[in-house]
Structures are given as C-alpha cells and as structure tokens.
XYZ file of C-alpha atoms in Angstrom:
444
model
C 18.500 -38.443 -38.503
C 20.877 -37.509 -35.178
C 21.270 -34.315 -37.172
C 17.454 -33.942 -37.188
C 17.076 -34.976 -33.614
C 19.376 -32.308 -32.527
C 17.493 -29.209 -34.512
C 14.537 -30.743 -32.596
C 15.902 -30.609 -29.206
C 17.122 -27.136 -29.997
C 13.655 -26.078 -30.724
C 12.160 -23.301 -28.666
C 8.849 -24.282 -27.054
C 5.795 -22.429 -28.669
C 5.434 -18.924 -27.768
C 2.255 -19.084 -26.544
C 3.594 -21.453 -23.825
C 5.883 -18.593 -22.939
C 3.042 -16.019 -22.586
C 1.285 -18.579 -20.322
C 4.135 -19.298 -18.039
C 4.495 -15.206 -17.654
C 1.435 -14.551 -16.694
C 0.946 -16.931 -14.008
C 4.293 -16.616 -12.676
C 5.194 -20.003 -13.356
C 9.271 -18.625 -14.342
C 9.088 -16.859 -10.614
C 7.424 -19.655 -8.860
C 10.069 -22.549 -10.253
C 12.897 -20.060 -9.385
C 11.911 -19.203 -5.466
C 11.120 -23.049 -4.924
C 14.807 -24.296 -6.583
C 16.165 -21.807 -4.557
C 14.437 -23.120 -1.179
C 15.344 -26.491 -1.985
C 19.142 -25.507 -2.446
C 18.831 -23.589 0.514
C 17.247 -26.394 2.772
C 18.004 -29.170 1.269
C 15.267 -31.603 2.007
C 15.343 -35.236 2.113
C 12.547 -35.216 0.297
C 12.216 -32.340 -2.455
C 8.916 -33.714 -3.691
C 7.376 -33.077 -0.761
C 8.764 -29.981 0.062
C 7.873 -28.334 -2.878
C 4.193 -30.061 -2.229
C 4.071 -27.934 1.120
C 5.948 -24.640 -0.414
C 3.321 -24.377 -2.911
C 0.227 -25.618 -0.178
C 2.124 -22.060 1.647
C 1.526 -19.774 -1.219
C 3.815 -17.062 0.724
C 6.623 -16.509 -2.508
C 5.017 -12.569 -1.813
C 5.387 -12.425 1.787
C 7.558 -9.707 2.438
C 11.086 -10.034 4.156
C 12.553 -6.776 5.301
C 15.871 -5.739 7.820
C 15.555 -2.133 8.246
C 19.270 -1.379 9.261
C 21.071 1.432 10.764
C 23.361 3.385 13.207
C 22.153 4.328 16.549
C 19.576 6.234 16.913
C 18.882 6.557 12.936
C 15.306 5.635 13.426
C 15.077 1.605 13.820
C 13.951 -0.376 16.755
C 17.124 -2.522 18.110
C 16.774 -5.090 20.879
C 20.082 -6.170 22.716
C 19.858 -10.359 22.908
C 23.576 -12.240 23.110
C 24.752 -13.267 19.990
C 24.480 -16.949 20.398
C 20.984 -17.257 20.695
C 20.055 -14.649 17.383
C 20.534 -17.563 14.862
C 18.083 -19.829 16.968
C 15.752 -17.328 17.873
C 15.758 -15.970 14.604
C 14.862 -18.948 13.137
C 12.416 -20.248 15.304
C 10.701 -17.262 15.071
C 11.088 -16.733 11.709
C 9.562 -20.264 11.248
C 6.019 -19.638 12.819
C 3.328 -19.438 10.497
C 2.613 -15.649 10.544
C 5.851 -14.946 9.678
C 5.593 -17.530 7.086
C 2.228 -16.465 5.473
C 2.572 -12.829 6.085
C 6.099 -12.161 5.781
C 8.760 -9.924 8.184
C 11.011 -7.572 9.071
C 14.050 -7.742 11.140
C 15.009 -4.626 12.900
C 18.457 -3.950 13.922
C 20.009 -7.322 12.488
C 22.337 -8.417 11.043
C 25.048 -6.066 12.600
C 28.437 -7.184 10.819
C 29.155 -9.455 8.608
C 29.175 -12.752 10.642
C 25.825 -12.161 12.187
C 24.665 -11.498 8.074
C 26.133 -15.187 7.497
C 24.599 -16.565 10.460
C 21.470 -15.865 8.960
C 22.249 -17.042 5.708
C 23.677 -20.337 7.280
C 19.980 -20.812 8.967
C 18.273 -20.141 5.171
C 17.307 -16.771 6.268
C 17.298 -14.616 3.266
C 15.753 -10.698 3.104
C 14.103 -9.637 -0.109
C 14.597 -5.942 0.968
C 17.080 -4.596 2.833
C 16.441 -0.563 4.076
C 20.130 0.861 5.095
C 18.718 4.128 7.420
C 21.743 6.819 7.231
C 21.457 10.508 8.648
C 25.275 12.524 9.698
C 26.782 11.881 12.884
C 26.558 14.694 14.782
C 22.498 13.717 14.088
C 22.356 10.728 15.639
C 24.574 11.952 18.295
C 21.776 14.958 19.314
C 18.662 12.292 18.341
C 20.550 9.566 20.844
C 20.524 12.753 23.741
C 16.797 13.087 23.463
C 16.126 9.391 24.690
C 13.989 8.910 27.132
C 13.019 5.279 28.682
C 10.152 4.154 30.753
C 11.482 1.857 33.761
C 8.089 0.201 34.423
C 6.849 -0.715 30.159
C 10.614 -0.416 29.051
C 9.065 1.630 26.351
C 11.326 4.103 24.410
C 10.295 8.023 24.211
C 12.123 10.889 22.503
C 12.386 14.562 24.056
C 11.606 15.947 20.318
C 9.929 13.429 18.307
C 7.909 11.446 20.837
C 6.703 12.785 24.171
C 4.398 10.800 25.788
C 1.061 12.841 26.401
C 0.190 11.396 29.858
C 1.858 13.526 32.744
C 2.299 10.491 34.930
C 4.517 8.831 32.694
C 6.420 11.703 31.601
C 7.334 12.042 35.743
C 8.852 8.536 35.351
C 10.903 8.600 32.061
C 14.617 8.009 32.748
C 17.723 8.884 30.290
C 19.529 5.009 29.184
C 22.451 4.566 31.364
C 24.471 3.347 28.165
C 23.153 6.757 25.877
C 25.909 9.122 26.574
C 27.714 11.245 23.776
C 31.258 8.922 24.279
C 29.349 5.597 24.307
C 26.904 7.029 21.055
C 30.266 8.244 19.645
C 32.293 3.924 20.381
C 28.469 2.539 19.150
C 28.760 4.845 15.367
C 32.675 4.655 15.139
C 31.956 0.288 15.364
C 29.043 0.788 12.980
C 30.846 2.618 10.170
C 33.687 -0.094 10.550
C 31.373 -2.924 9.441
C 28.997 -0.976 7.480
C 30.804 -2.290 4.331
C 30.968 -6.214 4.793
C 27.170 -5.779 5.560
C 25.953 -3.566 2.592
C 28.927 -6.200 0.343
C 26.508 -8.812 1.161
C 23.646 -7.028 0.260
C 24.335 -4.989 -2.348
C 21.750 -6.425 -4.818
C 18.957 -5.846 -2.739
C 19.290 -2.884 -0.438
C 18.480 0.611 -0.696
C 19.984 3.287 1.159
C 17.112 5.535 2.781
C 18.319 9.618 4.499
C 16.960 8.820 7.981
C 17.504 12.815 8.608
C 14.511 14.096 7.238
C 10.516 13.912 8.444
C 9.439 10.418 9.515
C 6.625 10.133 7.104
C 8.918 10.853 3.787
C 11.462 7.918 5.307
C 8.232 5.985 5.518
C 6.740 6.683 1.702
C 10.299 5.932 0.457
C 10.984 2.567 2.159
C 6.945 1.401 1.670
C 7.818 2.696 -2.358
C 11.485 0.408 -2.097
C 9.514 -2.704 -0.014
C 6.656 -2.607 -2.656
C 9.197 -3.479 -5.261
C 9.825 -6.959 -6.641
C 14.287 -7.621 -8.138
C 14.698 -8.767 -11.885
C 14.090 -12.288 -13.026
C 15.985 -14.019 -14.693
C 12.640 -15.280 -16.033
C 11.556 -14.212 -19.464
C 10.040 -11.280 -20.553
C 8.266 -10.669 -23.873
C 6.848 -7.260 -23.849
C 2.814 -6.002 -24.528
C 3.029 -2.831 -24.214
C -0.036 -0.537 -24.612
C 0.404 3.730 -25.268
C -2.017 5.916 -23.612
C -2.400 9.478 -24.556
C -3.899 12.865 -26.304
C -2.734 13.541 -29.577
C 0.941 15.244 -29.785
C 1.504 13.310 -26.747
C 4.604 11.513 -28.287
C 2.944 7.941 -27.910
C 4.685 7.220 -31.555
C 7.871 8.682 -31.082
C 8.448 6.532 -27.601
C 6.976 3.704 -29.049
C 9.736 3.797 -32.181
C 12.287 3.723 -29.637
C 11.326 0.820 -27.756
C 10.695 -1.073 -30.751
C 14.369 -0.018 -31.616
C 15.978 -0.986 -28.790
C 14.092 -4.257 -28.161
C 13.135 -5.690 -31.468
C 9.576 -5.433 -30.140
C 6.804 -5.246 -33.173
C 5.804 -0.905 -33.239
C 1.807 -1.335 -34.628
C -0.163 1.840 -34.567
C -3.610 1.086 -34.951
C -4.303 3.791 -37.352
C -1.649 2.382 -39.853
C -2.353 -0.721 -39.053
C -5.871 -0.207 -41.004
C -4.446 1.523 -43.833
C -1.800 -0.801 -44.410
C -4.355 -3.309 -45.111
C -6.459 -1.158 -47.039
C -3.185 -0.688 -49.201
C -2.637 -4.543 -49.312
C -6.154 -4.779 -50.443
C -6.794 -8.007 -48.240
C -10.511 -8.878 -47.124
C -10.596 -7.545 -43.915
C -8.798 -3.784 -45.748
C -12.090 -4.122 -48.085
C -14.394 -4.132 -45.285
C -12.509 -1.390 -43.696
C -12.398 0.836 -46.297
C -15.273 2.623 -46.937
C -15.106 3.243 -43.401
C -11.337 5.249 -43.763
C -12.551 6.822 -46.875
C -15.634 8.418 -45.037
C -13.631 9.662 -42.572
C -15.383 7.523 -40.011
C -15.106 5.122 -37.391
C -13.961 1.852 -38.062
C -16.753 -0.593 -36.483
C -15.225 -2.727 -33.062
C -15.093 -6.122 -34.090
C -13.108 -5.248 -37.963
C -10.305 -3.177 -35.763
C -10.824 -5.932 -33.026
C -10.519 -8.982 -35.650
C -7.339 -7.445 -37.360
C -5.267 -6.516 -34.716
C -5.973 -9.702 -32.997
C -4.656 -11.361 -36.404
C -1.903 -9.162 -36.509
C -0.598 -9.960 -32.667
C -1.279 -13.127 -32.987
C 1.755 -13.663 -35.952
C 5.042 -15.129 -34.549
C 7.100 -12.060 -34.514
C 4.835 -10.461 -32.142
C 4.683 -13.751 -29.734
C 8.260 -14.006 -30.120
C 9.569 -10.691 -29.767
C 6.809 -8.902 -28.222
C 4.429 -5.898 -29.100
C 4.292 -1.940 -28.281
C 0.508 -0.735 -29.178
C -0.819 2.550 -29.272
C -3.821 4.030 -30.885
C -6.442 0.660 -29.228
C -8.181 0.415 -27.053
C -9.617 4.344 -27.196
C -12.601 3.347 -24.376
C -13.278 0.397 -21.734
C -15.735 -1.350 -24.120
C -12.610 -2.201 -26.549
C -10.177 -2.559 -23.658
C -12.915 -5.462 -22.522
C -13.022 -7.060 -26.593
C -8.978 -6.724 -26.071
C -9.048 -8.987 -23.074
C -11.805 -10.934 -24.131
C -9.466 -11.517 -27.292
C -6.897 -13.079 -25.362
C -4.582 -10.254 -25.344
C -3.405 -8.562 -22.409
C -0.156 -5.867 -21.725
C 1.583 -6.335 -19.391
C 2.476 -2.683 -19.116
C 0.560 -0.153 -19.763
C 1.646 3.359 -19.861
C -0.454 6.977 -19.780
C 0.926 10.325 -21.483
C -0.138 13.439 -19.367
C 0.286 16.519 -21.657
C -0.895 19.821 -20.454
C -3.848 21.596 -23.164
C -1.299 24.105 -23.881
C 1.405 22.249 -25.013
C -0.447 20.006 -27.141
C -2.290 23.160 -28.910
C 1.910 24.140 -29.221
C 3.250 21.000 -30.863
C 0.086 20.325 -32.537
C -1.283 23.172 -34.375
C 1.856 24.393 -35.823
C 2.854 21.329 -37.717
C 3.124 21.975 -40.988
C 3.701 19.303 -44.672
C 5.487 20.146 -47.615
C 3.587 18.515 -50.559
C 6.247 18.476 -52.573
C 8.582 15.843 -49.972
C 6.447 15.077 -47.769
C 9.093 16.628 -45.283
C 7.478 17.438 -41.753
C 7.994 20.863 -40.013
C 6.903 22.965 -36.779
C 6.423 26.987 -37.128
C 8.833 26.948 -33.476
C 10.306 23.941 -33.382
C 11.639 23.132 -36.636
C 10.918 26.088 -39.443
C 11.741 25.480 -42.805
C 14.983 26.078 -43.922
C 14.181 28.741 -47.097
C 11.505 31.095 -47.809
C 10.693 28.965 -51.218
C 9.554 25.909 -48.778
C 7.681 27.852 -45.962
C 5.870 29.093 -48.749
C 4.791 26.035 -49.796
C 3.872 24.541 -46.704
C 0.370 23.146 -45.724
C -1.229 22.545 -42.475
C -3.372 19.285 -42.547
C -6.628 19.631 -41.804
C -6.660 17.292 -38.381
C -4.176 19.662 -36.853
C -6.504 23.339 -36.907
C -7.156 23.850 -33.464
C -11.062 23.458 -33.906
C -11.023 19.460 -34.876
C -7.755 19.364 -32.080
C -9.863 19.992 -29.716
C -12.815 17.449 -31.114
C -10.134 14.635 -30.931
C -8.914 15.910 -27.234
C -12.825 15.502 -26.253
C -12.651 12.096 -26.960
C -10.085 11.381 -25.407
C -10.591 12.893 -22.223
C -14.192 11.611 -21.941
C -12.533 8.066 -22.145
C -9.541 8.030 -20.205
C -10.613 8.029 -16.543
C -12.425 4.900 -17.047
C -9.305 3.426 -18.875
C -7.071 4.318 -16.036
C -9.525 2.386 -13.777
C -9.652 -0.451 -16.202
C -5.768 -0.385 -16.205
C -5.338 -0.213 -12.748
C -1.293 -1.562 -12.926
C -0.135 1.371 -15.524
C 2.264 3.809 -14.993
C 1.656 7.347 -15.855
C 4.237 9.521 -17.761
C 5.231 13.173 -17.582
C 4.939 13.737 -21.559
C 6.176 17.408 -20.894
C 9.930 17.064 -21.346
C 13.139 15.963 -23.562
C 12.002 12.697 -25.145
C 14.928 11.254 -24.189
C 14.207 11.208 -20.400
C 11.042 10.325 -20.927
C 12.127 7.316 -22.879
C 14.582 6.086 -20.621
C 11.393 6.316 -17.612
C 9.581 4.105 -19.940
C 12.466 1.828 -20.047
C 13.081 1.481 -16.336
C 9.574 0.389 -15.993
C 9.611 -1.916 -18.951
C 12.631 -3.960 -17.839
C 11.870 -3.896 -13.826
C 9.230 -6.221 -12.161
C 5.492 -4.672 -11.340
C 5.080 -3.836 -7.782
C 3.593 -5.739 -5.148
C 0.433 -4.583 -3.834
C -0.260 -4.401 -0.444
C -3.423 -6.159 0.323
C-alpha cells in the first residue's frame, strides 16, 4: 500500500493541465508572486497576494539605464543618503506600479545596487550604454545648460531652435576635460561590480551610433522576456513554400528536443496505409490527387495531437493549416501553437531546389543535379523526376501558397520569420533561439 501511495504521489499531473497553465501564464504568475513575497515579507501573505493580483502589473517594465558620463542617458544629482527612500517612494506610486518605470543613471556602484535590492527594487532589464572615452569626452565638451530652465542641450546633437534660448546657454562648470576624465575613471572602476550584480538581466549597447539605432536596440531588448523556470511544452507550426526546408528543420528540432514531428501529408498517407476508418475515407481523395476535406484532416490531426506523446513532449507540425479557415478550425479544436514560423525563400532558389531533384527508382535514394549529383553514370541514367517537381506543377503549388500566406501571417501575429536561403544549421540555430526564449512583450 505504501509503495502504491508513493507511485501515486510521484505521478505527474495530466498533460492538458500543463498546457492550460502555460497558455494562461500561471507558472510565471506563481513565480512572480513568490518573488514578491520573499522580497517584501508581508505579515499577511494572503492579503498581499490578493493585492498583487489586483495590480495586474507583472508585465510592467522595470528598467535601469546606466552608462558613463555623456553616453546618452539623463543623470540627476541627489545625495546618496536620500536615494533609497526617494526612489522607493516614487516607484511605489500607482503610475509606476501599473505602467512600469525607467531609472536613469542609478545605481552607480555596488553599494547603491545593494540599497535598491534591500528596498525590494529589482529591475527586469538593465541597459548599459558604452562608447570610447575619447568620444565621451568630446560629447561632454558640447553640452550647454539653460540656467533658466535647467534644460541640457548640445552644440552638435540637440541645439535649440529658439535664438533667445541659444543666447543664454552656458557651459556647465563641472564639464572640463579633466573633470570628465575623473568621472570616467570612477565609472570604469565601479562598472565590473554593477555588471556582476545585474549580469543576468543586463545588455550592453554601443552608444557611439545614431540615437535612432540605439533606441531601436534598447526597445528590442526591453521587450524580451527572460527565460523562466516554468515547464514549457513546444507546440510549433512551420509555414513556408515548397522547397523552403520545413521538413529538415522539423526533423532537427524533433531530434534534439524529443518533440513529435508531424507532417500533415505523411499523416494522411499513414492513415491510408494502416487501413483505419479515417484512412478509408481519406483514400479516394489521395488516389485521385485531390484535396482531402478539411473535416477529415482536422479529425485526424486532432486525434494525433491529443495523443499522450504530443501532450507530454510537444509537437512540430508542417503542412497544415493551409489557409485561415483551417487555422480557425484548429483554434476551435483547442489546438493552439505557442511558436509559429514562416520560412521565406526567393522564387529562383525554390525553382533551383525543386526542379533539379531526382529519384533513383531502384534504391529510392534522392539526388540533386547541382547539390547532390548521382555518384556514377549508371545511376545518373536511371534517375527519374517526380511529376510534382516539374516547373509547371511547382508554379501551381507556389500560387496556392502565396494566395493564402498573407492572411495566415495576419492570423498568427506573433510569428517569427525565417530567412530560409542560408545554411540549414544557421537556420536551425535561429529557430532554436526563438523556441527556448519567451515571446517578447508587446508595447501597448
């Protein structure tokens, strides 16, 4: 009895429960609540968690922008003793809680970073701007201050259009080359400690480039989500024109991550070969070369994707849906992918890949007249071309794909786009990085 109880206790929860929790972000929600409990140590944890859920701010940005003098951030001079209280008080306001915050130029050293942590302030993203010291010193020399408004301008990058403002601008007293060099020396001394504290959430960005490019890189970074310890079951869709390499990438992903590789066309053929009831209904359509009705394909897919191996290990699916109507039917069947990829390949490359494919009717081996020619004249002489690889038939398949792909791209708005005209293992590395990283946050 004791042994049976142990086995029951060790049994994992049903796979659908994991999918439900993943789709609704329950793992991340619980992780965030636990972090907040450990940081704030409330006397009433239940009431604290209720208030945390009401705030609904787990995706609000919490960003620190750091860097040396004149790297492009805004700095504010406040005595160190006041920092912790002032920052904690300001970040506790409802606008910061709901909308998030950006803290500029702080912390400057290890002690200040620890002050933030002891106050329960943990940035989700730390942007570290950098540039050569010579560039920073040159930038500092161009700074000008409006003594009336305390607004900072620059002779090169941000000169005011108002002549009256131009006339009253003055050069700040603390921006001599010696003073800037001294600040840079202090920054370089403190930087390794700051980097060590925030290294898991920090990204260094080159500030010696146009401000638009800096902003673009910063935005791309702060929209990323850091990897979570939450369980993740891949449910992957591959779209792409014929010859774009979907089958190869699906096989590589399945091999490395032990997910189930499902090709819709192959699934239909297997059902026919196995003489299943669905296979008998599908067979006439396969034999005639016509399309299989959506209801039969969907029933077959739903049955396969609901099997224990797919629910437990995840899946990668190619060949379905072919249009938005089929995508909506998948959605109604509660089959929701969590990663979608569109493969893009130029027309010329598609034709080169497909029209030169040949098959050896004796061995079944596949060759390519350019990339993988037959090893002997004897084999070369008996090679045959599949009718579907004739240029006229490739054109028909491409027309069908391109007539539906734009609507599918609109339907799957969180999709990733793959340049399929490069080395297969470069493509695999890109796909892999998109699978293991959480999806980026959307800016409202």
